[in-house]
Amino acid sequence: MGQIFAYFHPAAGFDFEKAPNVPPSDDEEAARVWEEVSRLLETKKDAYEKLKTYQGNGEIIRESMANPKDEAKQIEGFEGMFPNINRIKSLFLLSKDTNACIQKVITKLSESENEETKAALLKGLASLLEQIFNIDWAKMHKPEIQNDFSFYRRSLEKHSSHPELPVDDAVAGHVSMFVAQANPFIKSIITSLETRKREGGTPEIIPFLSNFTNMCAASAYAAQKGNQCEDNVNMLYAAMTVCIVLYDSLEPNGAFTKHGRIDIKKCINGLNSWDSEKKTQYLNSLKYSTRTFQKAPNSVQKLFKD
């Protein structure tokens, strides 16, 4: 997979703003992957907007719990949960589609030798990772999602024969574990990549993540200094952050080791130099969503306090 970065040296960065926003023209399969990324980005954008406005069913839950022996109230309450359960199910299925798409992008990047194809897919991957961060961050601030699904799952035991179940018992356990995560999309990707790594499907996923992280960090810093579009800088720092979290989970020694593959100090210094309210989200994610931050050298932890 090292040839992915033959044209784009990670430490030097890459001008993502100038990367093509059209399907690669030299490779039909790469074009199909790019189109899938494009469709998924639109779906995720819509999911993110709906997630931000998610309203929990607290009143329905309270009414149902206050009338445990009223069968009509119980059925009414159970069915009243269906719209929100369908929204939650859509997020769960979207995470599955996201995992599959990311695997395809990485595989195609490892196979292609065309610079245009690599540039288009690298930008598509960065955009996907940004959307993943946004959705997980929004979900983290919606505890109503887990409350709603927990109530639905408990009620499902009584109403498992209902003809219009949005989520049946066979799937409910998987969805329940999904919504229980603080970062369900990132956690789902970690699980998917761990499985593929064990099966030998992506033997070089760790060096890929480290190279892509370093590339995003260098590119974001260069974009800042070059006064590029703020949306582009944000995309790069979001992608960088997600990659560090993924890498920290997959690499036994974690992301914060002194002589690791990721230039973690450069990543953090870049965020600290960025004048944006979003940087706090990314720094907090690195502190609280990674596995090995507490074991990081003092010189690294100090960067989070300055």
CSV table of C-alpha atoms in Angstrom, one decimal:
chain,number,residue,atom,x,y,z
A,1,MET,CA,0.0,0.0,0.0
A,2,GLY,CA,3.0,2.2,0.1
A,3,GLN,CA,2.5,3.2,-3.5
A,4,ILE,CA,-0.6,5.2,-2.5
A,5,PHE,CA,1.7,7.9,-1.4
A,6,ALA,CA,4.3,7.6,-4.1
A,7,TYR,CA,2.8,10.8,-5.7
A,8,PHE,CA,1.9,12.6,-2.5
A,9,HIS,CA,4.5,12.6,0.2
A,10,PRO,CA,2.7,12.7,3.6
A,11,ALA,CA,5.1,15.1,5.3
A,12,ALA,CA,4.8,17.5,2.4
A,13,GLY,CA,1.0,17.5,2.4
A,14,PHE,CA,-1.3,17.7,-0.6
A,15,ASP,CA,-3.6,20.4,-1.9
A,16,PHE,CA,-7.0,18.8,-1.3
A,17,GLU,CA,-8.8,22.0,-2.4
A,18,LYS,CA,-7.5,21.4,-5.9
A,19,ALA,CA,-8.3,17.7,-6.0
A,20,PRO,CA,-10.9,16.8,-8.7
A,21,ASN,CA,-14.5,16.8,-7.7
A,22,VAL,CA,-15.4,14.5,-10.6
A,23,PRO,CA,-15.2,10.8,-11.1
A,24,PRO,CA,-11.7,9.5,-12.2
A,25,SER,CA,-11.8,9.1,-16.0
A,26,ASP,CA,-9.1,6.5,-16.4
A,27,ASP,CA,-10.7,3.6,-14.4
A,28,GLU,CA,-14.3,2.5,-14.5
A,29,GLU,CA,-14.1,0.7,-11.2
A,30,ALA,CA,-12.5,3.7,-9.5
A,31,ALA,CA,-15.3,5.9,-11.0
A,32,ARG,CA,-17.9,3.6,-9.4
A,33,VAL,CA,-16.2,3.8,-6.1
A,34,TRP,CA,-16.0,7.6,-6.4
A,35,GLU,CA,-19.8,7.7,-7.2
A,36,GLU,CA,-20.5,5.6,-4.2
A,37,VAL,CA,-18.6,8.0,-2.0
A,38,SER,CA,-20.4,10.9,-3.5
A,39,ARG,CA,-23.9,9.3,-2.9
A,40,LEU,CA,-22.9,8.4,0.6
A,41,LEU,CA,-21.7,11.9,1.4
A,42,GLU,CA,-25.2,13.2,0.4
A,43,THR,CA,-26.9,10.6,2.5
A,44,LYS,CA,-24.7,11.4,5.5
A,45,LYS,CA,-25.2,15.1,5.1
A,46,ASP,CA,-29.0,14.5,5.3
A,47,ALA,CA,-28.5,12.1,8.3
A,48,TYR,CA,-26.4,14.7,10.1
A,49,GLU,CA,-29.1,17.4,9.7
A,50,LYS,CA,-31.8,15.1,11.0
A,51,LEU,CA,-29.7,14.0,13.9
A,52,LYS,CA,-29.1,17.6,15.0
A,53,THR,CA,-32.9,18.1,15.2
A,54,TYR,CA,-33.7,14.7,16.8
A,55,GLN,CA,-36.4,15.0,19.5
A,56,GLY,CA,-36.6,12.2,22.0
A,57,ASN,CA,-39.9,10.5,22.9
A,58,GLY,CA,-39.6,11.2,26.7
A,59,GLU,CA,-43.3,12.1,27.0
A,60,ILE,CA,-44.4,8.9,25.3
A,61,ILE,CA,-42.1,6.9,27.5
A,62,ARG,CA,-43.4,8.6,30.7
A,63,GLU,CA,-47.0,8.1,29.7
A,64,SER,CA,-46.5,4.4,28.9
A,65,MET,CA,-44.6,3.8,32.2
A,66,ALA,CA,-47.3,5.6,34.2
A,67,ASN,CA,-50.0,3.2,32.8
A,68,PRO,CA,-48.4,-0.3,32.8
A,69,LYS,CA,-51.7,-2.2,32.9
A,70,ASP,CA,-53.4,-0.2,30.2
A,71,GLU,CA,-52.9,-2.3,27.1
A,72,ALA,CA,-54.2,0.3,24.8
A,73,LYS,CA,-51.7,2.9,26.2
A,74,GLN,CA,-48.9,0.3,26.0
A,75,ILE,CA,-49.5,-0.3,22.3
A,76,GLU,CA,-50.0,3.4,21.6
A,77,GLY,CA,-46.7,4.1,23.3
A,78,PHE,CA,-44.9,1.3,21.5
A,79,GLU,CA,-46.1,2.4,18.1
A,80,GLY,CA,-45.4,6.0,18.9
A,81,MET,CA,-41.7,5.1,19.1
A,82,PHE,CA,-41.6,3.8,15.5
A,83,PRO,CA,-40.6,7.1,13.7
A,84,ASN,CA,-37.6,7.5,15.9
A,85,ILE,CA,-36.7,3.9,15.8
A,86,ASN,CA,-36.7,4.1,12.0
A,87,ARG,CA,-34.3,7.1,12.3
A,88,ILE,CA,-32.0,5.1,14.6
A,89,LYS,CA,-32.2,2.1,12.3
A,90,SER,CA,-31.2,4.3,9.3
A,91,LEU,CA,-28.1,5.5,11.2
A,92,PHE,CA,-27.2,1.9,12.0
A,93,LEU,CA,-27.5,0.8,8.3
A,94,LEU,CA,-25.6,3.9,7.2
A,95,SER,CA,-22.7,2.9,9.4
A,96,LYS,CA,-22.6,-0.5,7.6
A,97,ASP,CA,-22.6,1.2,4.2
A,98,THR,CA,-19.9,3.6,5.4
A,99,ASN,CA,-17.7,0.7,6.5
A,100,ALA,CA,-18.0,-1.0,3.2
A,101,CYS,CA,-17.4,2.1,1.2
A,102,ILE,CA,-14.2,3.0,3.2
A,103,GLN,CA,-12.9,-0.5,2.6
A,104,LYS,CA,-13.5,-0.1,-1.1
A,105,VAL,CA,-11.7,3.3,-1.2
A,106,ILE,CA,-8.7,2.0,0.6
A,107,THR,CA,-8.5,-1.1,-1.6
A,108,LYS,CA,-8.8,1.0,-4.8
A,109,LEU,CA,-6.2,3.4,-3.6
A,110,SER,CA,-3.8,0.4,-3.0
A,111,GLU,CA,-4.4,-0.8,-6.6
A,112,SER,CA,-4.4,2.4,-8.6
A,113,GLU,CA,-1.2,3.9,-10.1
A,114,ASN,CA,-3.0,6.9,-11.6
A,115,GLU,CA,-2.4,10.3,-9.9
A,116,GLU,CA,-5.9,11.7,-10.8
A,117,THR,CA,-7.6,8.6,-9.3
A,118,LYS,CA,-5.6,8.8,-6.1
A,119,ALA,CA,-6.2,12.5,-5.7
A,120,ALA,CA,-10.0,12.1,-6.2
A,121,LEU,CA,-10.3,9.2,-3.8
A,122,LEU,CA,-8.1,10.7,-1.1
A,123,LYS,CA,-10.3,13.8,-1.1
A,124,GLY,CA,-13.4,11.6,-1.0
A,125,LEU,CA,-12.0,9.7,2.0
A,126,ALA,CA,-11.2,12.9,3.9
A,127,SER,CA,-14.8,14.1,3.3
A,128,LEU,CA,-16.2,10.8,4.5
A,129,LEU,CA,-14.2,10.9,7.7
A,130,GLU,CA,-15.3,14.5,8.3
A,131,GLN,CA,-18.9,13.5,8.0
A,132,ILE,CA,-18.3,10.5,10.4
A,133,PHE,CA,-16.9,12.9,13.0
A,134,ASN,CA,-19.8,15.3,12.7
A,135,ILE,CA,-22.4,12.5,13.0
A,136,ASP,CA,-20.7,11.0,16.0
A,137,TRP,CA,-20.3,14.3,17.7
A,138,ALA,CA,-24.0,15.1,17.2
A,139,LYS,CA,-25.0,11.7,18.5
A,140,MET,CA,-22.9,12.1,21.6
A,141,HIS,CA,-25.0,15.1,22.5
A,142,LYS,CA,-28.3,13.2,22.0
A,143,PRO,CA,-28.7,10.8,25.0
A,144,GLU,CA,-32.4,10.6,24.0
A,145,ILE,CA,-31.4,8.2,21.2
A,146,GLN,CA,-30.2,5.6,23.6
A,147,ASN,CA,-33.2,6.2,25.9
A,148,ASP,CA,-35.6,5.8,23.1
A,149,PHE,CA,-34.1,2.6,21.8
A,150,SER,CA,-33.7,1.1,25.3
A,151,PHE,CA,-37.5,1.6,25.9
A,152,TYR,CA,-38.3,0.2,22.5
A,153,ARG,CA,-36.2,-2.9,23.1
A,154,ARG,CA,-37.8,-3.5,26.5
A,155,SER,CA,-41.3,-3.1,25.0
A,156,LEU,CA,-40.4,-5.4,22.1
A,157,GLU,CA,-40.5,-8.4,24.4
A,158,LYS,CA,-44.3,-7.8,24.8
A,159,HIS,CA,-45.0,-6.8,21.2
A,160,SER,CA,-42.6,-9.0,19.2
A,161,SER,CA,-45.5,-10.2,17.0
A,162,HIS,CA,-46.5,-6.7,15.9
A,163,PRO,CA,-46.8,-6.8,12.1
A,164,GLU,CA,-44.9,-3.5,11.4
A,165,LEU,CA,-41.8,-3.7,13.6
A,166,PRO,CA,-39.2,-1.2,12.5
A,167,VAL,CA,-36.5,-3.3,14.1
A,168,ASP,CA,-37.1,-7.0,15.0
A,169,ASP,CA,-35.5,-8.8,17.9
A,170,ALA,CA,-32.8,-10.4,15.8
A,171,VAL,CA,-31.4,-7.0,14.9
A,172,ALA,CA,-32.3,-5.1,18.0
A,173,GLY,CA,-29.3,-6.4,19.9
A,174,HIS,CA,-26.9,-5.1,17.3
A,175,VAL,CA,-28.6,-1.7,17.1
A,176,SER,CA,-28.6,-1.5,20.9
A,177,MET,CA,-24.8,-2.0,21.0
A,178,PHE,CA,-24.4,0.6,18.3
A,179,VAL,CA,-26.3,3.3,20.0
A,180,ALA,CA,-24.6,2.5,23.3
A,181,GLN,CA,-21.3,3.8,21.9
A,182,ALA,CA,-20.2,7.4,22.4
A,183,ASN,CA,-18.8,7.3,18.8
A,184,PRO,CA,-20.8,4.6,17.1
A,185,PHE,CA,-19.6,5.3,13.5
A,186,ILE,CA,-15.9,5.4,14.5
A,187,LYS,CA,-16.3,2.3,16.7
A,188,SER,CA,-18.0,0.5,13.9
A,189,ILE,CA,-15.2,1.3,11.5
A,190,ILE,CA,-12.6,0.1,14.1
A,191,THR,CA,-14.5,-3.2,14.5
A,192,SER,CA,-14.6,-3.6,10.7
A,193,LEU,CA,-10.9,-2.8,10.2
A,194,GLU,CA,-9.9,-5.1,13.0
A,195,THR,CA,-11.8,-7.9,11.4
A,196,ARG,CA,-10.3,-7.3,8.0
A,197,LYS,CA,-6.8,-6.9,9.5
A,198,ARG,CA,-7.2,-10.3,11.3
A,199,GLU,CA,-8.3,-11.9,8.0
A,200,GLY,CA,-5.4,-10.4,6.1
A,201,GLY,CA,-7.5,-8.3,3.9
A,202,THR,CA,-5.7,-5.0,4.7
A,203,PRO,CA,-2.2,-6.0,5.9
A,204,GLU,CA,-1.0,-2.4,5.6
A,205,ILE,CA,-3.9,-0.5,7.1
A,206,ILE,CA,-1.8,0.8,10.0
A,207,PRO,CA,0.9,2.4,7.8
A,208,PHE,CA,-1.9,3.7,5.5
A,209,LEU,CA,-3.7,5.4,8.5
A,210,SER,CA,-0.4,6.9,9.7
A,211,ASN,CA,0.5,8.3,6.3
A,212,PHE,CA,-2.9,9.7,5.7
A,213,THR,CA,-2.9,11.3,9.2
A,214,ASN,CA,0.4,13.0,8.5
A,215,MET,CA,-0.7,14.1,5.1
A,216,CYS,CA,-3.9,15.6,6.5
A,217,ALA,CA,-2.0,17.4,9.3
A,218,ALA,CA,0.6,18.9,6.8
A,219,SER,CA,-2.1,19.8,4.3
A,220,ALA,CA,-4.3,21.5,7.0
A,221,TYR,CA,-1.4,23.6,8.3
A,222,ALA,CA,-0.4,24.6,4.7
A,223,ALA,CA,-4.1,25.5,4.0
A,224,GLN,CA,-4.2,27.7,7.1
A,225,LYS,CA,-1.1,29.5,6.1
A,226,GLY,CA,-2.3,29.8,2.5
A,227,ASN,CA,-5.6,31.3,3.6
A,228,GLN,CA,-7.6,28.5,1.9
A,229,CYS,CA,-11.3,27.9,2.4
A,230,GLU,CA,-12.0,27.3,6.1
A,231,ASP,CA,-14.2,24.4,5.2
A,232,ASN,CA,-11.2,22.7,3.6
A,233,VAL,CA,-9.1,23.2,6.7
A,234,ASN,CA,-11.9,21.8,8.9
A,235,MET,CA,-12.3,18.8,6.7
A,236,LEU,CA,-8.6,18.0,7.0
A,237,TYR,CA,-8.4,18.4,10.7
A,238,ALA,CA,-11.6,16.3,11.1
A,239,ALA,CA,-10.1,13.5,8.9
A,240,MET,CA,-6.8,13.7,10.8
A,241,THR,CA,-8.6,13.3,14.1
A,242,VAL,CA,-10.6,10.3,13.1
A,243,CYS,CA,-7.5,8.7,11.6
A,244,ILE,CA,-5.6,9.1,14.9
A,245,VAL,CA,-8.5,7.5,16.8
A,246,LEU,CA,-8.6,4.6,14.4
A,247,TYR,CA,-4.8,4.2,14.4
A,248,ASP,CA,-4.7,4.3,18.2
A,249,SER,CA,-7.2,1.5,18.4
A,250,LEU,CA,-5.5,-0.7,15.8
A,251,GLU,CA,-1.8,-0.1,16.5
A,252,PRO,CA,-0.8,-2.1,19.7
A,253,ASN,CA,1.5,0.8,20.9
A,254,GLY,CA,-1.1,3.4,20.2
A,255,ALA,CA,-0.8,6.8,18.5
A,256,PHE,CA,1.0,8.8,21.2
A,257,THR,CA,4.3,6.9,21.4
A,258,LYS,CA,7.5,9.0,21.2
A,259,HIS,CA,8.8,7.3,18.0
A,260,GLY,CA,5.5,6.3,16.4
A,261,ARG,CA,4.5,6.5,12.8
A,262,ILE,CA,2.3,9.5,13.4
A,263,ASP,CA,3.9,12.9,14.0
A,264,ILE,CA,1.5,13.5,16.9
A,265,LYS,CA,3.2,16.7,18.1
A,266,LYS,CA,2.8,18.2,14.6
A,267,CYS,CA,-0.9,17.2,14.6
A,268,ILE,CA,-1.6,18.8,18.0
A,269,ASN,CA,0.5,21.9,17.3
A,270,GLY,CA,-1.5,22.4,14.1
A,271,LEU,CA,-4.8,22.2,15.9
A,272,ASN,CA,-3.5,24.6,18.6
A,273,SER,CA,-2.5,27.1,16.0
A,274,TRP,CA,-6.0,27.0,14.3
A,275,ASP,CA,-8.3,29.8,15.3
A,276,SER,CA,-11.6,27.9,15.2
A,277,GLU,CA,-14.1,26.8,17.8
A,278,LYS,CA,-14.0,23.3,16.2
A,279,LYS,CA,-10.5,22.7,17.4
A,280,THR,CA,-11.8,22.0,20.9
A,281,GLN,CA,-14.0,19.3,19.6
A,282,TYR,CA,-11.0,17.6,17.9
A,283,LEU,CA,-8.7,18.0,20.9
A,284,ASN,CA,-11.3,16.6,23.2
A,285,SER,CA,-11.9,13.7,20.9
A,286,LEU,CA,-8.2,12.8,20.9
A,287,LYS,CA,-8.2,13.0,24.7
A,288,TYR,CA,-11.3,11.1,25.5
A,289,SER,CA,-11.9,8.8,22.4
A,290,THR,CA,-8.5,7.3,22.2
A,291,ARG,CA,-7.3,4.2,23.9
A,292,THR,CA,-3.7,5.2,25.0
A,293,PHE,CA,-3.9,9.0,25.6
A,294,GLN,CA,-3.4,8.5,29.4
A,295,LYS,CA,-0.1,6.7,28.6
A,296,ALA,CA,1.1,9.5,26.3
A,297,PRO,CA,4.5,11.2,27.2
A,298,ASN,CA,4.1,14.3,29.4
A,299,SER,CA,5.5,16.4,26.5
A,300,VAL,CA,2.5,15.3,24.4
A,301,GLN,CA,-0.1,15.7,27.2
A,302,LYS,CA,1.2,19.2,27.9
A,303,LEU,CA,0.2,20.2,24.4
A,304,PHE,CA,-3.4,19.7,25.3
A,305,LYS,CA,-3.2,22.1,28.2
A,306,ASP,CA,-1.5,25.0,26.5
